[in-house]
Coordinates of C-alpha atoms in Angstrom, one line a residue:
Chain A
M192 CA -11.9 -47.7 -6.5
S193 CA -11.1 -48.5 -2.9
L194 CA -8.7 -46.5 -0.7
T195 CA -7.0 -47.6 2.5
Q196 CA -7.3 -45.6 5.6
E197 CA -3.5 -45.2 5.7
A198 CA -3.4 -43.8 2.1
V199 CA -6.2 -41.3 2.8
L200 CA -4.6 -40.2 6.1
A201 CA -1.3 -39.6 4.4
G202 CA -3.1 -37.5 1.7
I203 CA -5.0 -35.5 4.3
K204 CA -1.8 -34.8 6.1
E205 CA -0.2 -33.4 3.0
I206 CA -3.3 -31.3 2.2
V207 CA -3.6 -29.8 5.7
E208 CA 0.1 -29.0 5.8
E209 CA -0.2 -27.3 2.4
V210 CA -3.4 -25.3 3.2
A211 CA -2.9 -24.5 6.9
G212 CA 0.8 -24.9 7.5
I213 CA 0.3 -27.6 10.2
P214 CA 3.3 -30.0 10.2
A215 CA 2.2 -33.4 8.9
A216 CA 3.7 -35.2 11.9
S217 CA 1.3 -33.5 14.2
I218 CA -1.8 -34.6 12.3
E219 CA -3.4 -37.7 13.6
M220 CA -6.8 -39.4 13.3
D221 CA -8.1 -38.0 16.6
K222 CA -7.1 -34.4 16.0
N223 CA -9.9 -31.9 15.9
F224 CA -9.6 -29.6 12.8
T225 CA -10.7 -26.5 14.6
D226 CA -9.5 -26.9 18.1
D227 CA -6.3 -28.9 17.6
L228 CA -5.1 -27.9 14.1
D229 CA -6.4 -24.3 13.9
V230 CA -8.1 -25.0 10.5
D231 CA -10.7 -22.3 10.3
S232 CA -14.0 -22.5 8.3
L233 CA -12.4 -20.9 5.2
S234 CA -9.4 -23.2 5.3
M235 CA -11.7 -26.2 5.8
V236 CA -13.3 -25.4 2.5
E237 CA -9.9 -25.5 0.9
V238 CA -9.1 -28.9 2.6
V239 CA -12.4 -30.3 1.3
V240 CA -12.0 -29.2 -2.3
A241 CA -8.4 -30.4 -2.3
A242 CA -9.4 -33.8 -0.9
E243 CA -12.2 -34.2 -3.4
E244 CA -9.8 -33.6 -6.2
R245 CA -7.1 -35.9 -4.8
F246 CA -9.4 -38.8 -3.9
G247 CA -12.0 -38.5 -6.6
V248 CA -14.9 -38.3 -4.2
K249 CA -17.7 -35.9 -3.6
I250 CA -18.0 -34.4 -0.1
P251 CA -21.4 -32.7 0.0
D252 CA -21.5 -29.3 1.8
D253 CA -24.0 -30.6 4.3
K254 CA -21.6 -33.4 5.3
V255 CA -18.6 -31.0 5.9
Q256 CA -20.0 -29.9 9.3
D257 CA -19.8 -33.5 10.5
L258 CA -16.1 -33.8 9.7
V259 CA -14.9 -32.6 13.1
T260 CA -11.8 -34.7 13.4
V261 CA -9.2 -35.9 10.9
G262 CA -10.6 -39.4 11.4
D263 CA -14.1 -38.3 10.5
A264 CA -12.8 -37.0 7.2
V265 CA -10.6 -40.0 6.5
N266 CA -13.4 -42.5 7.2
F267 CA -15.9 -40.5 5.1
I268 CA -13.5 -40.5 2.2
V269 CA -12.7 -44.2 2.5
S270 CA -16.4 -45.1 2.5
A271 CA -17.3 -42.7 -0.2
A272 CA -14.6 -44.1 -2.5
K273 CA -15.9 -47.7 -2.1
Chain B
M26 CA -10.2 23.9 24.1
S27 CA -7.2 23.9 21.8
R28 CA -7.0 21.4 19.0
R29 CA -5.3 18.1 19.7
R30 CA -1.9 18.0 17.9
V31 CA -0.8 15.0 15.9
V32 CA 2.8 13.8 15.4
V33 CA 4.5 11.0 13.5
T34 CA 6.2 8.4 15.7
G35 CA 6.8 5.5 13.4
L36 CA 7.6 4.8 9.7
G37 CA 7.5 1.8 7.5
A38 CA 7.8 1.0 3.8
T39 CA 8.3 -1.6 1.2
T40 CA 9.1 -0.1 -2.2
P41 CA 10.9 -0.7 -5.5
L42 CA 13.9 0.9 -3.8
G43 CA 14.1 -1.2 -0.7
G44 CA 12.3 -3.5 1.7
D45 CA 12.2 -0.9 4.5
V46 CA 12.4 2.8 5.1
A47 CA 16.2 3.0 5.6
T48 CA 17.2 1.2 2.4
T49 CA 14.5 3.0 0.4
W50 CA 15.6 6.4 1.7
A51 CA 19.2 5.7 1.1
A52 CA 18.5 4.7 -2.5
L53 CA 16.3 7.7 -3.0
L54 CA 19.0 10.1 -1.8
A55 CA 21.5 8.3 -4.1
G56 CA 19.2 8.9 -7.1
K57 CA 18.6 5.2 -7.9
S58 CA 15.8 4.0 -10.0
G59 CA 13.6 1.0 -8.9
V60 CA 12.2 0.5 -12.4
R61 CA 13.1 -2.7 -14.2
T62 CA 12.2 -4.8 -17.2
L63 CA 9.4 -7.1 -16.1
Q64 CA 10.3 -10.8 -15.9
D65 CA 6.7 -12.0 -15.9
E66 CA 5.7 -14.3 -18.7
W67 CA 2.7 -12.0 -19.6
A68 CA 4.8 -8.9 -20.0
S69 CA 5.4 -9.6 -23.7
T70 CA 1.6 -9.5 -24.3
I71 CA 1.1 -5.9 -23.4
P72 CA 2.6 -2.7 -24.8
V73 CA 4.5 -1.8 -21.6
T74 CA 7.1 -4.2 -20.3
I75 CA 8.6 -2.1 -17.4
A76 CA 7.5 -1.5 -13.8
G77 CA 8.8 -0.9 -10.3
R78 CA 8.5 -4.2 -8.5
V79 CA 9.2 -4.2 -4.8
A80 CA 12.9 -4.7 -4.1
V81 CA 12.3 -7.4 -1.5
E82 CA 9.7 -10.0 -2.3
P83 CA 7.2 -10.7 0.5
A84 CA 8.1 -14.4 0.3
D85 CA 11.6 -13.4 1.7
V86 CA 10.1 -11.9 4.9
M87 CA 6.7 -13.6 5.4
D88 CA 5.4 -17.0 6.4
R89 CA 4.1 -19.1 3.5
I90 CA 0.7 -19.8 5.1
E91 CA 0.2 -16.2 6.0
M92 CA 1.0 -15.2 2.4
R93 CA -1.5 -17.5 0.7
R94 CA -4.3 -15.9 2.7
L95 CA -3.3 -12.4 1.8
D96 CA -3.4 -10.5 -1.4
R97 CA -0.1 -9.0 -2.4
S98 CA -1.4 -5.5 -1.4
E99 CA -2.3 -6.9 2.0
Q100 CA 1.2 -8.5 2.3
F101 CA 2.8 -5.0 1.6
A102 CA 0.5 -3.5 4.2
M103 CA 1.5 -6.1 6.8
I104 CA 5.2 -5.8 6.1
A105 CA 5.3 -2.0 6.2
S106 CA 2.9 -1.7 9.2
R107 CA 5.0 -4.2 11.2
E108 CA 8.1 -2.0 10.5
A109 CA 6.2 1.2 11.4
W110 CA 4.8 -0.3 14.6
K111 CA 8.1 -1.6 15.7
D112 CA 9.7 1.8 14.8
A113 CA 7.1 3.4 17.1
G114 CA 8.4 1.2 19.9
S115 CA 5.7 -1.5 19.7
P116 CA 3.8 0.4 22.4
E117 CA 1.2 -1.1 24.7
V118 CA -1.8 1.1 24.0
D119 CA -5.5 1.1 24.9
L120 CA -6.9 -0.9 21.9
E121 CA -10.1 1.1 21.9
R122 CA -8.0 4.2 21.2
L123 CA -6.0 2.5 18.4
G124 CA -7.1 2.9 14.8
V125 CA -6.0 1.8 11.3
V126 CA -6.5 3.8 8.1
I127 CA -4.9 2.2 5.1
A128 CA -5.8 2.8 1.6
S129 CA -5.4 1.2 -1.8
G130 CA -6.4 2.6 -5.1
I131 CA -7.5 -0.7 -6.7
G132 CA -7.5 -3.3 -4.0
G133 CA -6.8 -7.0 -4.5
V134 CA -6.9 -6.8 -8.3
T135 CA -4.4 -9.6 -8.8
T136 CA -6.4 -11.9 -6.6
L137 CA -9.6 -11.1 -8.5
L138 CA -8.0 -11.8 -11.8
D139 CA -6.2 -14.9 -10.7
Q140 CA -9.4 -16.4 -9.2
Y141 CA -11.3 -15.5 -12.4
D142 CA -8.8 -17.7 -14.2
V143 CA -9.5 -20.5 -11.7
L144 CA -13.2 -20.1 -12.2
K145 CA -12.9 -20.3 -16.0
N146 CA -10.3 -23.1 -16.1
K147 CA -11.3 -25.3 -13.2
G148 CA -14.8 -24.3 -12.1
A149 CA -16.6 -22.6 -9.3
R150 CA -15.8 -25.3 -6.8
F151 CA -12.1 -24.4 -7.0
V152 CA -12.5 -20.7 -6.3
S153 CA -10.6 -20.0 -3.1
P154 CA -12.7 -19.2 -0.1
H155 CA -10.2 -16.5 0.8
T156 CA -11.0 -14.6 -2.4
V157 CA -13.3 -12.0 -1.0
P158 CA -11.2 -11.0 2.1
M159 CA -8.2 -10.8 -0.3
L160 CA -9.8 -8.7 -3.0
M161 CA -11.7 -6.2 -0.9
P162 CA -10.0 -2.8 -1.0
N163 CA -10.3 -2.5 2.8
G164 CA -8.4 -5.8 3.2
P165 CA -5.0 -4.2 3.9
A166 CA -6.5 -2.0 6.6
A167 CA -8.6 -4.9 8.0
N168 CA -5.7 -7.3 8.2
V169 CA -3.4 -4.8 10.0
G170 CA -6.3 -3.9 12.3
L171 CA -6.8 -7.5 13.1
E172 CA -3.1 -8.1 13.9
L173 CA -3.0 -5.1 16.2
K174 CA -6.5 -5.7 17.6
A175 CA -7.3 -2.1 16.8
R176 CA -10.8 -1.1 18.0
A177 CA -11.1 2.6 17.5
G178 CA -12.0 2.1 13.8
V179 CA -10.5 0.6 10.7
H180 CA -11.0 2.7 7.5
T181 CA -10.1 2.8 3.8
P182 CA -10.7 6.0 1.9
V183 CA -10.5 5.3 -1.9
S184 CA -9.6 8.1 -4.3
A185 CA -7.4 6.5 -6.9
C186 CA -3.9 7.9 -6.7
A187 CA -4.7 10.3 -3.9
S188 CA -5.9 7.4 -1.6
G189 CA -2.7 7.1 0.5
A190 CA -2.6 10.8 1.3
E191 CA -6.3 10.8 2.0
A192 CA -5.8 7.9 4.5
I193 CA -3.2 9.8 6.4
G194 CA -5.4 13.0 6.4
Y195 CA -8.3 10.9 7.7
A196 CA -6.2 9.4 10.4
M197 CA -5.0 12.9 11.5
E198 CA -8.7 14.0 11.8
M199 CA -9.6 10.9 13.8
I200 CA -7.0 11.9 16.4
R201 CA -7.9 15.6 16.3
Y202 CA -11.6 14.7 16.9
N203 CA -10.6 12.5 19.8
R204 CA -11.8 9.2 18.2
A205 CA -8.3 7.7 18.7
D206 CA -4.9 8.4 20.3
I207 CA -2.7 6.4 17.9
I208 CA -3.3 5.3 14.3
V209 CA -1.4 3.2 11.8
A210 CA -2.0 5.0 8.5
G211 CA -0.9 4.8 4.9
G212 CA -1.4 3.3 1.5
V213 CA -0.4 0.3 -0.5
E214 CA -0.8 -1.0 -4.1
A215 CA -0.1 -4.2 -5.9
A216 CA -1.4 -3.8 -9.5
V217 CA 1.6 -5.0 -11.5
H218 CA -0.5 -7.5 -13.6
A219 CA -1.3 -7.7 -17.3
L220 CA -4.9 -6.4 -17.1
P221 CA -4.4 -3.2 -15.1
M222 CA -1.2 -2.4 -17.1
A223 CA -3.0 -3.0 -20.4
A224 CA -5.8 -0.8 -19.1
F225 CA -3.5 2.1 -18.1
A226 CA -1.7 1.6 -21.4
A227 CA -5.1 1.9 -23.2
M228 CA -5.5 5.3 -21.7
K229 CA -2.0 6.2 -23.0
A230 CA -1.1 6.9 -19.4
L231 CA 2.0 4.7 -19.2
S232 CA 5.5 5.4 -20.4
T233 CA 6.5 3.1 -23.3
R234 CA 10.2 3.7 -22.9
N235 CA 10.6 -0.1 -22.6
D236 CA 14.3 -0.1 -23.8
D237 CA 15.4 2.2 -20.9
P238 CA 13.5 1.3 -17.8
A239 CA 15.6 3.3 -15.3
R240 CA 15.1 6.4 -17.3
A241 CA 11.5 6.0 -18.2
S242 CA 10.0 7.9 -15.2
R243 CA 11.1 11.4 -15.9
P244 CA 8.8 14.1 -14.3
Y245 CA 9.3 17.6 -15.7
D246 CA 11.6 16.4 -18.5
L247 CA 10.6 17.6 -22.0
D248 CA 10.5 14.0 -23.3
R249 CA 8.4 12.4 -20.5
D250 CA 5.8 10.1 -22.0
G251 CA 3.7 8.8 -19.1
F252 CA 4.0 7.2 -15.7
V253 CA 5.7 4.0 -14.7
L254 CA 3.7 1.7 -12.5
G255 CA 5.3 0.9 -9.1
E256 CA 4.1 -1.3 -6.3
G257 CA 4.6 -1.4 -2.5
G258 CA 3.5 1.0 0.2
G259 CA 4.2 3.4 2.9
I260 CA 2.9 3.5 6.5
V261 CA 3.2 6.1 9.3
V262 CA 2.2 5.9 12.9
L263 CA 0.3 9.0 13.9
E264 CA -0.1 9.8 17.5
E265 CA -1.6 12.5 19.7
L266 CA 1.2 14.7 20.9
E267 CA 0.7 14.3 24.7
H268 CA 0.2 10.5 24.2
A269 CA 3.5 10.3 22.4
K270 CA 5.3 12.5 25.0
A271 CA 3.8 10.5 27.9
R272 CA 5.4 7.3 26.7
G273 CA 8.6 8.9 25.7
A274 CA 8.2 8.2 22.0
K275 CA 10.6 9.4 19.3
I276 CA 8.8 12.2 17.4
Y277 CA 9.8 12.5 13.8
A278 CA 7.6 15.5 12.7
E279 CA 4.1 17.0 13.2
I280 CA 1.3 16.6 10.7
V281 CA -0.5 19.9 10.8
G282 CA -3.1 20.2 8.1
Q283 CA -4.8 18.9 5.0
G284 CA -6.7 20.4 2.1
L285 CA -9.1 18.3 0.0
T286 CA -10.9 19.5 -3.1
S287 CA -12.3 18.0 -6.3
D288 CA -12.0 19.3 -9.8
G289 CA -15.4 18.7 -11.2
Y290 CA -13.7 18.7 -14.6
H291 CA -12.9 15.3 -16.1
I292 CA -12.8 11.6 -15.0
A293 CA -9.0 11.3 -15.7
A294 CA -7.5 14.4 -17.2
P295 CA -6.1 17.1 -14.9
D296 CA -7.9 20.4 -14.9
P297 CA -5.4 22.6 -16.9
D298 CA -6.2 25.7 -14.8
G299 CA -5.3 23.8 -11.6
S300 CA -7.8 25.7 -9.5
G301 CA -8.7 22.5 -7.5
V302 CA -5.0 22.0 -6.6
Q303 CA -4.6 25.7 -5.7
R304 CA -7.6 25.6 -3.4
A305 CA -6.3 22.4 -1.8
I306 CA -3.0 24.0 -1.0
A307 CA -4.7 27.1 0.4
F308 CA -7.0 24.9 2.6
A309 CA -4.0 22.8 3.8
L310 CA -2.0 26.0 4.8
K311 CA -5.0 27.5 6.6
D312 CA -5.8 24.2 8.4
A313 CA -2.1 24.1 9.4
D314 CA -1.9 27.7 10.4
L315 CA 1.0 28.2 8.0
T316 CA 1.7 30.6 5.2
T317 CA 3.5 30.1 2.0
R318 CA 6.6 31.7 3.6
D319 CA 6.9 28.7 5.9
I320 CA 7.1 26.1 3.2
V321 CA 10.6 25.0 2.2
H322 CA 9.9 21.6 0.6
L323 CA 7.2 19.9 -1.5
N324 CA 6.9 16.4 -2.7
A325 CA 4.9 16.8 -5.9
H326 CA 2.5 14.4 -7.4
A327 CA 4.5 14.7 -10.7
T328 CA 3.9 11.3 -12.3
S329 CA 5.8 12.0 -15.6
T330 CA 2.7 12.5 -17.7
P331 CA 2.8 15.2 -20.4
A332 CA -0.3 17.0 -19.2
G333 CA -0.2 16.4 -15.4
D334 CA 3.2 17.6 -14.5
V335 CA 2.8 21.0 -16.1
A336 CA -0.8 21.5 -14.8
E337 CA 0.5 20.8 -11.3
A338 CA 3.6 22.9 -11.6
N339 CA 1.5 25.9 -12.8
A340 CA -0.9 25.4 -9.9
L341 CA 2.0 25.3 -7.4
R342 CA 3.4 28.5 -8.9
A343 CA 0.0 30.2 -8.7
A344 CA -0.7 29.0 -5.2
L345 CA 2.7 29.7 -3.7
G346 CA 3.4 32.9 -5.7
A347 CA 6.9 34.4 -5.2
D348 CA 7.4 32.0 -2.2
A349 CA 7.7 29.1 -4.7
D350 CA 11.2 30.3 -5.2
H351 CA 12.3 28.9 -1.8
V352 CA 10.3 25.6 -2.1
A353 CA 12.6 22.7 -3.0
V354 CA 10.3 20.5 -5.1
S355 CA 11.0 16.8 -5.3
A356 CA 9.4 14.3 -7.8
T357 CA 10.3 11.0 -6.2
K358 CA 8.2 9.0 -8.6
S359 CA 11.2 9.5 -10.9
M360 CA 12.8 6.7 -8.8
T361 CA 10.0 4.7 -7.2
G362 CA 7.6 4.8 -10.1
H363 CA 3.9 5.5 -9.3
L364 CA 2.6 3.5 -6.4
L365 CA -1.0 4.6 -7.1
G366 CA -2.9 4.3 -3.8
G367 CA 0.5 3.9 -2.1
A368 CA 2.0 7.0 -3.6
G369 CA 0.7 9.7 -1.2
A370 CA 1.7 7.5 1.7
I371 CA 5.2 6.7 0.7
E372 CA 5.7 10.3 -0.3
T373 CA 4.6 11.3 3.2
V374 CA 7.2 9.0 4.6
F375 CA 9.7 10.8 2.4
I376 CA 8.6 14.2 3.6
V377 CA 9.0 13.1 7.2
K378 CA 12.5 11.9 6.5
A379 CA 13.3 15.1 4.6
L380 CA 12.1 17.2 7.6
Q381 CA 14.0 15.1 10.0
E382 CA 17.3 15.0 8.0
R383 CA 16.9 18.4 6.5
L384 CA 17.4 17.0 3.1
A385 CA 15.1 17.1 0.0
P386 CA 15.5 14.1 -2.2
P387 CA 16.4 14.5 -5.8
T388 CA 14.4 14.2 -9.0
I389 CA 16.2 12.1 -11.6
N390 CA 16.0 11.8 -15.4
I391 CA 15.5 15.5 -16.2
D392 CA 17.8 15.9 -19.2
N393 CA 15.9 18.9 -20.5
L394 CA 13.7 20.7 -18.0
D395 CA 10.3 21.5 -19.6
P396 CA 10.4 25.3 -19.9
A397 CA 6.8 25.4 -18.9
V398 CA 7.9 24.3 -15.4
T399 CA 8.6 27.4 -13.4
I400 CA 9.0 25.9 -9.9
D401 CA 12.3 25.0 -8.3
V402 CA 12.9 21.3 -8.9
V403 CA 15.6 19.5 -6.9
R404 CA 17.6 17.7 -9.7
D405 CA 20.0 14.8 -9.5
K406 CA 21.3 15.4 -6.0
P407 CA 19.6 15.9 -2.6
R408 CA 19.4 19.5 -1.4
A409 CA 19.9 20.7 2.1
L410 CA 16.9 22.3 3.8
P411 CA 17.2 25.2 6.2
A412 CA 17.6 24.9 9.9
G413 CA 14.9 26.1 12.4
D414 CA 11.2 25.6 12.1
I415 CA 10.4 24.3 8.6
A416 CA 7.3 23.0 6.9
A417 CA 6.6 20.9 3.8
L418 CA 3.6 19.9 1.6
N419 CA 2.7 16.7 -0.1
D420 CA 0.5 16.9 -3.2
S421 CA -1.5 13.9 -4.3
F422 CA -4.1 13.7 -7.1
G423 CA -6.3 10.9 -8.3
F424 CA -8.4 9.9 -11.3
G425 CA -11.8 11.3 -10.6
G426 CA -10.4 14.8 -9.9
H427 CA -9.4 14.2 -6.3
N428 CA -6.9 16.6 -4.8
V429 CA -5.3 16.0 -1.5
V430 CA -2.6 18.2 0.1
L431 CA -1.0 17.3 3.4
A432 CA 1.1 19.8 5.5
L433 CA 3.8 18.6 7.8
R434 CA 6.3 20.5 9.9
S435 CA 9.5 19.8 11.8
Y436 CA 9.2 19.0 15.5

């Protein structure tokens, strides 16, 4: 199954809003999860698990540390879903 | 050097009677019950279908994101501590002299059980990363400590239903021993869930008066048949006297002593001879430099169990002797239900209010006073307490044979 970048970004926005209470409107590709969105390491685990379930992809634990920005996560999920 | 004196400068609560101290206290004086029929789906699967849920749900006063990272017991601690800290004037203090001592009897039991359901139904990957900070019994104290940036020490004594009182006693000692100048102290509990209720029911500890919830918690009544589980918590701000005076704080009362003993008798049953309770009262009086003559009010543990209420009443009579005749005894669990690790704390809040307003709260639901009870129980309506210097005791006991008695006096 292939996913568009727009669809994944929209999904990530919803997940981050649900998990961390960040308004979806303020979540963009270049935002840093920790510095800009205040998503701490525990909440990041929640974001990852919710994203895996939603997009049907596997995000290995050793890849999570590379997902610094929203764009990193979106691009990883788009390529993993191909 | 004379001992550092400790006073109460702030109060907070969330209980089955109200979302704060003022509404809780008003309902208590009015003799209202906070016990209701449970609306939870699981209630029909256990033998007891009544409990005292908090009157104001945390969701009504707390941010959604904050809530999802806090166990219900931690939510209660945050709500009551915020009220207490504000009541104390939200003082700017030296954070290295600020402590937190908040207890819970069981900790984040609903989180533990809910996440076990997630593990079984969805798998390990879906277990929340917030589970451990939510279920640990020191979680309520830790979260309050984090919010206030307390650095003198954050502690959680655990002694079942004596935990809340033990926390307040521990906080008093921290100030006396010069480890801190101001401490947020108390106890909370959030155990209204099928498993803990089924477990208490298996011990035959809970009232099964399911058809009459408001009348089920009836300490000292002949037909009492067990305690009614409540939830919520009580918080006090304790402060070194000169520290409080220097900042012009409102001073409610002084906490002057504690007595702690253990029964060495049985894991759950009260020692029928009550010697552990008597010794705890004697120690608290000595620590407080009070005599039985000074005591005018006592908030009893009195949970409405057949064995416990009489064992305690006998111990009080033995410890106070003829002076028990002028001690107005209140069993406020008749209205709040039993808050377990929160009980000793909310009942300390009630004693502080009683000393301040010179009014002992009532005990409700005594249709026929058990003739084995020979102490002076305040029934149905509040009773005025004398003018002048007065003192009061708070009894709290826990499974395991823990006995904690706190002594407070008017200021």
